[in-house]
Short mmCIF file of C-alpha atoms in Angstrom, two decimals:
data_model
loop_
_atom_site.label_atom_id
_atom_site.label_comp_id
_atom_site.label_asym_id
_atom_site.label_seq_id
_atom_site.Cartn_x
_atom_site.Cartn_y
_atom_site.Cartn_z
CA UNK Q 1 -32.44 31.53 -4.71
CA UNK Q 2 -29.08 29.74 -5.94
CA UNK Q 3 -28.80 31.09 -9.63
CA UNK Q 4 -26.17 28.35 -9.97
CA UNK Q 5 -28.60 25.56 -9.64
CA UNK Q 6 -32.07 27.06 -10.41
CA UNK Q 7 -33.53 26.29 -13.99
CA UNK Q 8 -36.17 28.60 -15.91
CA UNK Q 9 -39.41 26.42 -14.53
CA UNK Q 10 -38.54 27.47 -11.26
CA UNK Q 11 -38.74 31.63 -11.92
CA UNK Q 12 -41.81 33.45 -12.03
CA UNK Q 13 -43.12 34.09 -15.89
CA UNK Q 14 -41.37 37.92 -15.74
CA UNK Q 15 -38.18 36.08 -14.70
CA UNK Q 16 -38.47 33.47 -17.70
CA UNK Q 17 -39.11 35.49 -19.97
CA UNK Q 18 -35.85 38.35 -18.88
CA UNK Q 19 -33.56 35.08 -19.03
CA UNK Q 20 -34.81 34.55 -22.93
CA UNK Q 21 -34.58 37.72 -24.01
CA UNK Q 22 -31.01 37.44 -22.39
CA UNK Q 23 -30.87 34.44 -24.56
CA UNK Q 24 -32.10 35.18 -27.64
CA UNK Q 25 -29.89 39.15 -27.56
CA UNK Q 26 -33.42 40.73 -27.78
CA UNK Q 27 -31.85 44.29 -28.77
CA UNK Q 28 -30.64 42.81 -32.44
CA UNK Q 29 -33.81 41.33 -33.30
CA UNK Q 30 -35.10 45.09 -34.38
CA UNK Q 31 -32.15 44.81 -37.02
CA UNK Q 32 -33.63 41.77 -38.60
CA UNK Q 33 -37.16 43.67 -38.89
CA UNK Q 34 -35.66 46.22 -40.42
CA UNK Q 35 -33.14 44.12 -42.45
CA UNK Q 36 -36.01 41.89 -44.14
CA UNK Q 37 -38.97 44.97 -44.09
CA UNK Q 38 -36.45 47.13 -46.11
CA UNK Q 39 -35.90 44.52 -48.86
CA UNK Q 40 -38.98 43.93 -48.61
CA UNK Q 41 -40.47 47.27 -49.66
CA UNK Q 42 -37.56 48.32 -51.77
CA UNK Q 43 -38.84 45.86 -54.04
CA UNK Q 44 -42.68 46.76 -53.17
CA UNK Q 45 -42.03 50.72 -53.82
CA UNK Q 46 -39.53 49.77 -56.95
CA UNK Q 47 -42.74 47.33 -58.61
CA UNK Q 48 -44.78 51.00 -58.96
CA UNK Q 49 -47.35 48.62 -56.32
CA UNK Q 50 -47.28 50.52 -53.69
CA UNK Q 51 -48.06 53.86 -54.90
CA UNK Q 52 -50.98 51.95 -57.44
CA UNK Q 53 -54.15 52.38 -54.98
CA UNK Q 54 -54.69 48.91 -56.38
CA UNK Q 55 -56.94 47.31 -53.76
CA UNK Q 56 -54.31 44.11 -53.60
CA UNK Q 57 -52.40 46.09 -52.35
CA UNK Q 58 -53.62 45.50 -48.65
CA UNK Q 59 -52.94 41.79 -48.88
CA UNK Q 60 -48.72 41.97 -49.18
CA UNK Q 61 -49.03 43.36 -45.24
CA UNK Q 62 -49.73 39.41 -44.70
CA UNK Q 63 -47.06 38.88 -46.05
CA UNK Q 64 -44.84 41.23 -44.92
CA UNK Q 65 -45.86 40.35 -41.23
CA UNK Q 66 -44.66 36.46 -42.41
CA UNK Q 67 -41.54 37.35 -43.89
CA UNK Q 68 -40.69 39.43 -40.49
CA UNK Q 69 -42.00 36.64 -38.37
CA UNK Q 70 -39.68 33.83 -40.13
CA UNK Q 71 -36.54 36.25 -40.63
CA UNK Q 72 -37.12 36.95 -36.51
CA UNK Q 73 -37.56 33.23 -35.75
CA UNK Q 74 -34.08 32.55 -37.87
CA UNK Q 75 -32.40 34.88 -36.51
CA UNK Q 76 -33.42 33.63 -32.79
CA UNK Q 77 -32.78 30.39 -33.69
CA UNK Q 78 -29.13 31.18 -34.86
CA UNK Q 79 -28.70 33.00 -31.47
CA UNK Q 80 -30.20 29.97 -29.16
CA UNK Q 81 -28.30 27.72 -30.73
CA UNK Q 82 -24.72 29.39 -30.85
CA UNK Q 83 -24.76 30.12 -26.73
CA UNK Q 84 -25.93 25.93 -26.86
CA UNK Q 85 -22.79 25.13 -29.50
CA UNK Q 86 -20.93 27.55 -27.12
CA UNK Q 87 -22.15 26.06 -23.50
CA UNK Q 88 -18.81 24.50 -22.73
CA UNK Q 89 -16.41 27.78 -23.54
CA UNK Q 90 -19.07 30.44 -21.96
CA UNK Q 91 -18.82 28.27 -18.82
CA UNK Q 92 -15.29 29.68 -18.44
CA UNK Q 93 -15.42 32.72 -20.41
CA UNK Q 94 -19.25 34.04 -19.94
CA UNK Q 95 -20.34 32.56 -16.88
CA UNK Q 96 -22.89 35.17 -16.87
CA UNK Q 97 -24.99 33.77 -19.50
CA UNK Q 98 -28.24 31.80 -19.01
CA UNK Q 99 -26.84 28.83 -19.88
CA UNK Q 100 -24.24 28.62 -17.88
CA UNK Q 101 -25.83 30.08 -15.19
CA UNK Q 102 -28.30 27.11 -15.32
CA UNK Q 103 -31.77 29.52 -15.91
CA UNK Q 104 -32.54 27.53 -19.02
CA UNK Q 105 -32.29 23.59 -19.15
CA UNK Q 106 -29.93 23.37 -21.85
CA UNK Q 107 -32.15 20.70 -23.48
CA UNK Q 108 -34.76 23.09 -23.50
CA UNK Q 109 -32.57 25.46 -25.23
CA UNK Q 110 -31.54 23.09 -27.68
CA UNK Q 111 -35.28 22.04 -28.71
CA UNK Q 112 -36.26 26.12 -28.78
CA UNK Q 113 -33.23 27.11 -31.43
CA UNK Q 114 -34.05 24.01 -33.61
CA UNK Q 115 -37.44 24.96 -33.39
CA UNK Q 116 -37.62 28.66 -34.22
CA UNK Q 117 -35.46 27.38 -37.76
CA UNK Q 118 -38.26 25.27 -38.08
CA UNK Q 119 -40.35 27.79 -37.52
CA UNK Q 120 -38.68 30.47 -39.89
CA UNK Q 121 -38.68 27.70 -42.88
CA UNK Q 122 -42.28 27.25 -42.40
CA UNK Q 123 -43.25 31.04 -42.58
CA UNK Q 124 -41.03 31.70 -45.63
CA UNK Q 125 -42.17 28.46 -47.46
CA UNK Q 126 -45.68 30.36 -46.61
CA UNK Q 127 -45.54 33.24 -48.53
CA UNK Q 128 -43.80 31.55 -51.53
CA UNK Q 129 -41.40 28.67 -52.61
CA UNK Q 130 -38.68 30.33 -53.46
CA UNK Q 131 -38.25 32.68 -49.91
CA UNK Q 132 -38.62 29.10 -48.63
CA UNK Q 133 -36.14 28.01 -50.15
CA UNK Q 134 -33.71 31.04 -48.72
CA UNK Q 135 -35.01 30.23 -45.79
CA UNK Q 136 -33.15 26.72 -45.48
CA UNK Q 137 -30.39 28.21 -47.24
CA UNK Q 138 -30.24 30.79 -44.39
CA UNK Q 139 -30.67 27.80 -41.77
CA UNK Q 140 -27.72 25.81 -43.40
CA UNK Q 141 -25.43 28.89 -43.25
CA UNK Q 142 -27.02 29.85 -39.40
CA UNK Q 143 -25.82 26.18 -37.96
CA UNK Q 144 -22.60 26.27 -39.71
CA UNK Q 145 -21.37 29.20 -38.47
CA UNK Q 146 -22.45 28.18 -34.63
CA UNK Q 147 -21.44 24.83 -35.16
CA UNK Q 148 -18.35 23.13 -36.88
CA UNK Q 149 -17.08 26.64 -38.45
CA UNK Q 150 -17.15 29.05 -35.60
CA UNK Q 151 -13.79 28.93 -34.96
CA UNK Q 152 -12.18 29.01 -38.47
CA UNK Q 153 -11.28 32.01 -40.29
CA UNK Q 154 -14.37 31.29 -42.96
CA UNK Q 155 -16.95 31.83 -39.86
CA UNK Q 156 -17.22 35.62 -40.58
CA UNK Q 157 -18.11 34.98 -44.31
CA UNK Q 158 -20.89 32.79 -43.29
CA UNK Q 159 -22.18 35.38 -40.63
CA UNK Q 160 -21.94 37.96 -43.57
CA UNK Q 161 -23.36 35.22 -46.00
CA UNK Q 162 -26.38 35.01 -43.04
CA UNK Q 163 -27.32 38.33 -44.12
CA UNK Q 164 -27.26 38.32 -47.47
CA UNK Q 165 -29.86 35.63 -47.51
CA UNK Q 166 -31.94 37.83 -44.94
CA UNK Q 167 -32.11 40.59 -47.02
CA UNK Q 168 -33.16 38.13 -50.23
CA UNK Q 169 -35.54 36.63 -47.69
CA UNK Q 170 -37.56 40.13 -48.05
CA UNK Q 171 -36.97 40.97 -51.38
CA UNK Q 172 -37.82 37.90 -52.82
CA UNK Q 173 -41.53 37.39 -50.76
CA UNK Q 174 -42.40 41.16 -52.10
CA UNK Q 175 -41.38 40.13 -55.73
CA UNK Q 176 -43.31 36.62 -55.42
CA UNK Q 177 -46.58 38.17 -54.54
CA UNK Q 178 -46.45 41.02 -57.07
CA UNK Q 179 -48.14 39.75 -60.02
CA UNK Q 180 -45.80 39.48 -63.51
CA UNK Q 181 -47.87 41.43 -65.58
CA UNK Q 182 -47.35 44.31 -63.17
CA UNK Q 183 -43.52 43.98 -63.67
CA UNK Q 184 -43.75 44.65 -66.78
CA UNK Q 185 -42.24 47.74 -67.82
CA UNK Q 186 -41.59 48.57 -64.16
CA UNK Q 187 -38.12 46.59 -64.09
CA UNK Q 188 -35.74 49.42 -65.01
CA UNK Q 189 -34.63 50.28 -61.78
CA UNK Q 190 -33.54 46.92 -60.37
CA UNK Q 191 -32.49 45.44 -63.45
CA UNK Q 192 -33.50 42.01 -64.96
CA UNK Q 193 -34.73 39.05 -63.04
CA UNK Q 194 -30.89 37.47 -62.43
CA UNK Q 195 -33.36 34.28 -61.08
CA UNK Q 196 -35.11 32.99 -58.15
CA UNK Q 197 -36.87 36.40 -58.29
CA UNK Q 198 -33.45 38.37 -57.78
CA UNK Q 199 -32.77 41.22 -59.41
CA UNK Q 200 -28.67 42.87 -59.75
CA UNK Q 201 -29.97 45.60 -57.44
CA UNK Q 202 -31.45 44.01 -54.59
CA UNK Q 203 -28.68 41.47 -55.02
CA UNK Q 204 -26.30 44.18 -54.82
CA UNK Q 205 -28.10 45.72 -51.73
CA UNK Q 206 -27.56 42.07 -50.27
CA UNK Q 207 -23.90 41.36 -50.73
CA UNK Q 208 -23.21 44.79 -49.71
CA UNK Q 209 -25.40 43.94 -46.38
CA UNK Q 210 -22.90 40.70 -46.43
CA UNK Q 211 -19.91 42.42 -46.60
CA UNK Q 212 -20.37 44.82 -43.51
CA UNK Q 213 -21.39 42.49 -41.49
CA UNK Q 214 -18.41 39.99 -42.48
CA UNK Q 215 -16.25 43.47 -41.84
CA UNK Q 216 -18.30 43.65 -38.26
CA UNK Q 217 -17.76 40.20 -37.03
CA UNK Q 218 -14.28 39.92 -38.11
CA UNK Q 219 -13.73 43.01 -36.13
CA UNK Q 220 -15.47 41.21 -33.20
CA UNK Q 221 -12.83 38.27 -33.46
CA UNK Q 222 -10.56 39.27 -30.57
CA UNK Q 223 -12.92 41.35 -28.95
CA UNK Q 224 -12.26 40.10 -25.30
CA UNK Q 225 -8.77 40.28 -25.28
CA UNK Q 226 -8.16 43.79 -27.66
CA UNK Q 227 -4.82 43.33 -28.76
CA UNK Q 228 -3.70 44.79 -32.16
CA UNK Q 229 -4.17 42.10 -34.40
CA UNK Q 230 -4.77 42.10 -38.46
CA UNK Q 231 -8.53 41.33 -37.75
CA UNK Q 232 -9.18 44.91 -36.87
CA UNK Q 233 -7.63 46.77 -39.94
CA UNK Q 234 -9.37 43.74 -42.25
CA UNK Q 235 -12.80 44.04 -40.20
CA UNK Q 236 -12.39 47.74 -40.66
CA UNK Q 237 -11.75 47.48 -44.77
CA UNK Q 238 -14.66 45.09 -44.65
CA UNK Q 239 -17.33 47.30 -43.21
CA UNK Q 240 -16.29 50.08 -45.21
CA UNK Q 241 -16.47 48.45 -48.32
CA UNK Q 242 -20.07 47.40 -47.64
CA UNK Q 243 -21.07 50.85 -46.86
CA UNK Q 244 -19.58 51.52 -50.17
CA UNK Q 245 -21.40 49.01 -52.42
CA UNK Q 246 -24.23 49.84 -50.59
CA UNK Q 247 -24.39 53.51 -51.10
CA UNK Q 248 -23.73 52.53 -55.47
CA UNK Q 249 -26.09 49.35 -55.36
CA UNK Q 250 -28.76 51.32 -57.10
CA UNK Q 251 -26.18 51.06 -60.21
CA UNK Q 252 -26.45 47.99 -60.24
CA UNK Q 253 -29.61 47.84 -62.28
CA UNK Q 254 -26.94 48.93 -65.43
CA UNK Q 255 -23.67 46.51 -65.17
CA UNK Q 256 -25.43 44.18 -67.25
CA UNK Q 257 -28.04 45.79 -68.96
CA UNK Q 258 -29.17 47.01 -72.27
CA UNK Q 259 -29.03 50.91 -73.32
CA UNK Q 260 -32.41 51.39 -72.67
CA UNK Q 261 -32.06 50.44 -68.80
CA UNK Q 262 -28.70 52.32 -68.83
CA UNK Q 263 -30.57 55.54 -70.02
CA UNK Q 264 -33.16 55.31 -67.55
CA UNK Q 265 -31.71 53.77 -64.25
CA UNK Q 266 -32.63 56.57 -61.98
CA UNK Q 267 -35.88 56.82 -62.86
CA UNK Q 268 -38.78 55.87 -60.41
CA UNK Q 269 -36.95 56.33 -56.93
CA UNK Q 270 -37.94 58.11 -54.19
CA UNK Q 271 -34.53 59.73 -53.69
CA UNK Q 272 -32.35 60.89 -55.97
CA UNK Q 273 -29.74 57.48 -56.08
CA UNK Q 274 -26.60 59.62 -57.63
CA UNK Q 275 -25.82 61.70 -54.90
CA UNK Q 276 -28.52 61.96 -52.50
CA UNK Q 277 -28.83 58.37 -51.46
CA UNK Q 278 -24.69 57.38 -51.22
CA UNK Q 279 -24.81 60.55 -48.71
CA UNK Q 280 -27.18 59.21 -46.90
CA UNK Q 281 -25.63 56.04 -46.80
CA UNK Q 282 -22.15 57.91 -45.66
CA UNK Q 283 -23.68 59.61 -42.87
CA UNK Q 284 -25.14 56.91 -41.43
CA UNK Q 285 -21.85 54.52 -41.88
CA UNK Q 286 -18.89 57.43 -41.25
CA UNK Q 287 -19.46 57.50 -37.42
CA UNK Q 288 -19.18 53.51 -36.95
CA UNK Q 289 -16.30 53.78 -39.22
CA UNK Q 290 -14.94 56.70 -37.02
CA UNK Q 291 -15.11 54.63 -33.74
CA UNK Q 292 -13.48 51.51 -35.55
CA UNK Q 293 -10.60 53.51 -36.62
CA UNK Q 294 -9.67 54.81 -33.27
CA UNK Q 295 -10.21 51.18 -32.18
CA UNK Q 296 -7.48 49.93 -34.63
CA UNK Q 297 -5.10 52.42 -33.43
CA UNK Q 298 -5.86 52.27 -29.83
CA UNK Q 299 -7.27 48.89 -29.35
CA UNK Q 300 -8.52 47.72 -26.19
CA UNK Q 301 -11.69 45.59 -25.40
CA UNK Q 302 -13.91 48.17 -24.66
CA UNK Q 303 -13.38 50.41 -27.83
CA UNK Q 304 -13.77 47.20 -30.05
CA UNK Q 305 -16.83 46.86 -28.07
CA UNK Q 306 -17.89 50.21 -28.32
CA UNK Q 307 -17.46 49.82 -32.27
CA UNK Q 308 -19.32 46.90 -32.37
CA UNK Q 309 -22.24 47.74 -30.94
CA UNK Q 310 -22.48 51.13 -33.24
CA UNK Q 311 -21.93 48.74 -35.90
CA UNK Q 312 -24.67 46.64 -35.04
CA UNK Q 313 -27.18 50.07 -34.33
CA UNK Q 314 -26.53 51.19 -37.41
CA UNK Q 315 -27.92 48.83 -39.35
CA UNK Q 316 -31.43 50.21 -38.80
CA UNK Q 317 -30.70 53.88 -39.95
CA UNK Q 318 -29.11 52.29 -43.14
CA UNK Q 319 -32.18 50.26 -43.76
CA UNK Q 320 -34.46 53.18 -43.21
CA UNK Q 321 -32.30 55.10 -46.25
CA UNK Q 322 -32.90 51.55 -48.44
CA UNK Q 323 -36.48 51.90 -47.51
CA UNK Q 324 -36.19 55.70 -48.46
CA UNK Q 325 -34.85 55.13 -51.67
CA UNK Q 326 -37.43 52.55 -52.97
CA UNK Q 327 -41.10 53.45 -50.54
CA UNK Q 328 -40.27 57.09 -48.88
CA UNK Q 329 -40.66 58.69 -46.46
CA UNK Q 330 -43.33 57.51 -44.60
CA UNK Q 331 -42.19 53.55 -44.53
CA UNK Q 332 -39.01 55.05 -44.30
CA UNK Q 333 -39.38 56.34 -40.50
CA UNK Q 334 -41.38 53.21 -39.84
CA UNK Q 335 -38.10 51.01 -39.89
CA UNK Q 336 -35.81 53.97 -38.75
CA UNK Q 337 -38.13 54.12 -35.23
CA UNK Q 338 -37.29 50.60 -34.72
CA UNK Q 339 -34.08 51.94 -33.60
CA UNK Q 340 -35.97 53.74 -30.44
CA UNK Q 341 -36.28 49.79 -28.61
CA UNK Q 342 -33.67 48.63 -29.77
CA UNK Q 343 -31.44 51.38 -28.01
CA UNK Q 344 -33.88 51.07 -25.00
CA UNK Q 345 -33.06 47.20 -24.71
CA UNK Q 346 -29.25 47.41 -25.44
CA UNK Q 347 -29.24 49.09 -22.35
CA UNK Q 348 -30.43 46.10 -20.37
CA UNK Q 349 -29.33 43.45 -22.48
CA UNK Q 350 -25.45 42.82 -24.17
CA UNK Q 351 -26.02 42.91 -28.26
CA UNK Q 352 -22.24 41.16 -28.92
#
């Protein structure tokens, strides 16, 4: 069979379904589960909720399962739709790709990443207005980047800004389906409501999500030709700086509080969040940081590959510590096993 001119409809259903997945860079999907469950049940394990034996309780897994399901169908949307943007360039440069390789109809590829958005928008707005609303925020910045920005020096800051809004995506569908009264009194620890159920900590947690991955795709700008270039040493300030604002977002609950919430910040976490967590944070950051610094010295495409794709691993292990910090343990090793596929996959299928 001629790869060149055979289409999806004309492989057997295993075959289809290897060419999405192919499509679709199956491996970083796990990150998005964990991106949006850790938000997600930071907020749930901050609210006092989930330790309350209240019987409600068993109805935010609905929701939970939504938010996932729309953050997933985002994120494959994004992907679809910036190897369909791309068609033209990966013809010369990526020839190995499904779409230039002809498995998938490029109309049909078109209609599937405008659909999963659609998709994603319709799960948020499900659980709640306002995670709908980040939902089409998340869309607007997803299409920009593939599309009339990909090639301009502001594309990283909208890849970065596409995680931000993933990581509100989850913590503002816990904090819609928690009822107000049990707020109340509950609040300390991620500060007061900023708006559009956002709180200075799991704001915090966001743009410090944001930031790495700006520091990880600008990084990734030369990555097929490695030259030495001032995108590594600024990708590499980038993603260290996340790590950082990551490891002190639980601080954030004081910059702009009263006394009484300055007093009591580091009550009613899981982990202790003045030295424990930012450790925990560091250990699971220093090693990516480690490979990207011999990358900058040495560069060369396969080290700023290398880099990436630790980058990209590690963003399970540091949701599993967000999850720590706010649900414990047990959730905790829920989102860190999702690393177990998504190592299993990156095997078969490229992740950058």
């Amino acid at each position: 069979m001629n790869s060149a001119s055979s289409t999806d409809t004309d492989l057997p259903l295993s075959a289809r379904l290897f060419v999405w997945a192919k499509l679709v860079r199956l491996p970083n999907a796990f990150t998005v589960i964990a991106d949006v469950s850790a938000a997600f049940l930071l907020v749930l394990g901050a609210s006092g909720w989930l330790r309350s034996g209240d019987d409600a309780v068993a109805s935010v897994w609905g929701s939970l399962a939504l938010v996932i399901g729309s953050g997933v169908a985002l994120y494959w949307g994004g992907m679809v739709l910036n190897d369909v943007f791309d068609v033209r360039a990966d013809r010369r440069a990526r020839s190995g790709r499904p779409l230039p390789q002809r498995e998938i109809r490029l109309a049909d590829a078109r209609r599937a990443g405008w659909g999963f958005l659609l998709i994603g928008c319709g799960l948020a707005f499900f659980v709640d207005l306002v995670p709908g609303a980040i939902a089409l925020l998340l869309s607007g910045c997803i299409v920009a980047y593939d599309g009339p920005f990909k090639r301009t020096r502001i594309a990283p800051v909208l890849m970065g800004g596409c995680r931000v809004l993933s990581f509100l995506l989850g913590a503002t569908s816990a904090h819609a389906i928690i009822p107000e009264a049990v707020w109340q009194g509950r609040l300390l620890v991620l500060g007061e409501p900023i708006g559009w159920h956002i709180t200075p900590v799991t704001l915090a947690f966001a743009f410090g999500m944001g930031l790495y991955i700006t520091g990880v795709t600008t990084f990734a700008r030369r990555e097929a030709i490695g030259d030495r270039s001032f995108h590594l040493p600024l990708g590499w300030f980038e993603m260290a700086a996340g790590g950082v604002l990551l490891a002190f977002a639980p601080r954030a609950a004081v910059w702009f509080a009263e006394q009484d919430i300055a007093i009591r910040w580091t009550e009613g976490w899981q982990i202790d969040p003045v030295v424990i967590f930012p450790l925990t944070i560091a250990l699971m950051i220093v090693p990516t940081l480690v490979r990207g610094w011999n990358a900058w010295q040495s560069p060369s495409p396969k080290r700023i590959q290398f880099t990436i794709k630790s980058a990209i691993m590690a963003i399970i292990p540091l949701m599993a510590a967000i999850t720590m910090l706010g649900a414990g343990a047990i959730p905790s090793l829920c989102i860190f096993a999702l690393i177990l596929p998504s190592m299993r996959l990156a095997r078969r299928f490229r992740v950058t």
